[in-house]
Structure formats: structure tokens, C-alpha cells
XYZ file of C-alpha atoms in Angstrom:
109
model
C -14.440 -19.401 0.622
C -18.149 -19.264 1.639
C -19.686 -15.939 2.204
C -20.802 -15.284 5.840
C -24.460 -14.762 6.193
C -24.378 -13.481 9.837
C -22.423 -11.147 12.207
C -21.404 -14.170 14.335
C -19.607 -16.546 12.005
C -17.549 -18.263 14.916
C -20.490 -18.647 17.146
C -22.506 -19.988 14.167
C -19.741 -22.487 13.396
C -19.552 -23.711 16.975
C -23.293 -24.111 17.076
C -23.221 -26.051 13.906
C -20.469 -28.273 15.266
C -22.408 -28.910 18.398
C -25.462 -29.754 16.341
C -23.403 -32.117 14.083
C -22.015 -33.813 17.174
C -25.526 -34.537 18.585
C -26.497 -35.992 15.193
C -23.383 -38.237 14.940
C -23.375 -39.576 18.389
C -24.846 -42.864 19.363
C -25.949 -41.182 22.761
C -29.222 -39.511 23.304
C -29.030 -35.673 23.079
C -29.399 -35.292 26.921
C -26.481 -37.651 27.793
C -24.332 -36.239 25.047
C -24.747 -32.744 26.396
C -24.050 -34.056 30.035
C -20.999 -35.656 28.862
C -19.856 -32.491 27.133
C -20.406 -30.452 30.284
C -18.391 -33.106 32.220
C -15.526 -32.537 29.689
C -15.671 -28.774 29.912
C -15.167 -29.240 33.732
C -12.240 -31.658 33.113
C -10.371 -29.320 30.749
C -11.194 -25.980 32.771
C -12.838 -24.549 29.878
C -13.765 -20.855 29.790
C -17.169 -19.260 30.323
C -17.890 -18.945 26.640
C -17.599 -22.703 26.349
C -20.129 -23.194 28.979
C -22.345 -20.443 27.407
C -22.638 -22.391 24.195
C -22.962 -25.851 25.662
C -25.438 -24.905 28.532
C -27.604 -23.234 25.776
C -27.529 -26.318 23.715
C -28.052 -28.486 26.759
C -31.171 -26.551 27.647
C -32.580 -26.835 24.245
C -32.638 -30.708 24.489
C -34.003 -30.655 28.003
C -31.161 -30.670 30.452
C -31.940 -28.750 33.484
C -30.030 -27.174 36.626
C -30.384 -30.266 38.642
C -28.725 -32.447 35.901
C -25.818 -29.997 35.564
C -25.304 -30.004 39.314
C -25.401 -33.842 39.205
C -22.585 -33.781 36.637
C -20.484 -31.582 38.866
C -21.172 -33.818 41.831
C -20.280 -36.929 39.639
C -17.025 -35.663 38.444
C -15.874 -34.006 41.607
C -13.949 -37.020 43.001
C -12.154 -37.317 39.630
C -11.281 -33.589 38.898
C -11.038 -32.270 42.443
C -12.341 -29.419 44.428
C -10.474 -26.583 42.382
C -11.740 -27.759 39.051
C -15.266 -27.817 40.475
C -14.985 -24.451 42.042
C -13.593 -23.082 38.770
C -16.376 -24.541 36.840
C -18.956 -23.246 39.105
C -17.613 -19.633 38.797
C -17.523 -19.982 35.076
C -20.975 -21.196 34.733
C -22.029 -18.302 36.800
C -20.187 -15.897 34.590
C -21.544 -17.610 31.450
C -25.188 -17.154 32.733
C -24.371 -13.460 33.409
C -23.197 -13.174 29.788
C -26.446 -14.827 28.650
C -28.506 -12.326 30.642
C -26.412 -9.404 29.298
C -26.794 -10.657 25.565
C -30.616 -11.063 26.164
C -30.774 -7.586 27.518
C -28.818 -6.208 24.522
C -31.285 -8.052 22.081
C -34.259 -6.762 24.038
C -32.936 -3.221 23.617
C -32.102 -3.673 19.953
C -35.782 -4.834 19.482
C -37.307 -1.955 21.348
């Protein structure tokens, strides 16, 4: 078994899987991340999944307007309840990101 180099092996693995997915896909990175966000909505993913994928999406240039566009595009297929759930989970994910950034800033100070 490989020795873990960080304190966050699961998050590191998920980030690596996302990077591998981007490399393996024939879609451009932005489109791939938009499709992944749509899939998260469809499966009613938890906030942590949005946190990981929105972070990766931001790194490849996906902005808030594009994420809103995805929600609008899939709404007729997944329904109002899934869109409301996704929206609240995205907000919670962004709150987690803010908390993590604040903790990191405190650790650096």
C-alpha cells in the first residue's frame, strides 16, 4: 500500500480522479465540468461533491453564470425539487469553502 503524503488522502484521491477524468475525456475541460455539475444535480449529490467539482470547474474557467445556466437547462428534466436541493447544497458548499479558507488563513497567521 502506498504511503500517504498528506493529511487529506480522500480529498487528494477525488481531486486526482477529477483531473484524470478531464484528461481522458474528449470534451473540453469547461464542458466536462458543466456536464459533471449537471450530473451532480441529477443524482442529488451532497455539498462536498459540489465543493470538489465547483472548485475544479472554477480552475478551468467555469463561472457562476454558466453554473446557473446548467441549473436552468436541467430543470425541466430533473424537476423543481432537485433544483432547489442543488441550489441549497451549492450554497452550503460555498459556505464550506469560505470556512476552509478562513481556517487556512488562521493557520498561516
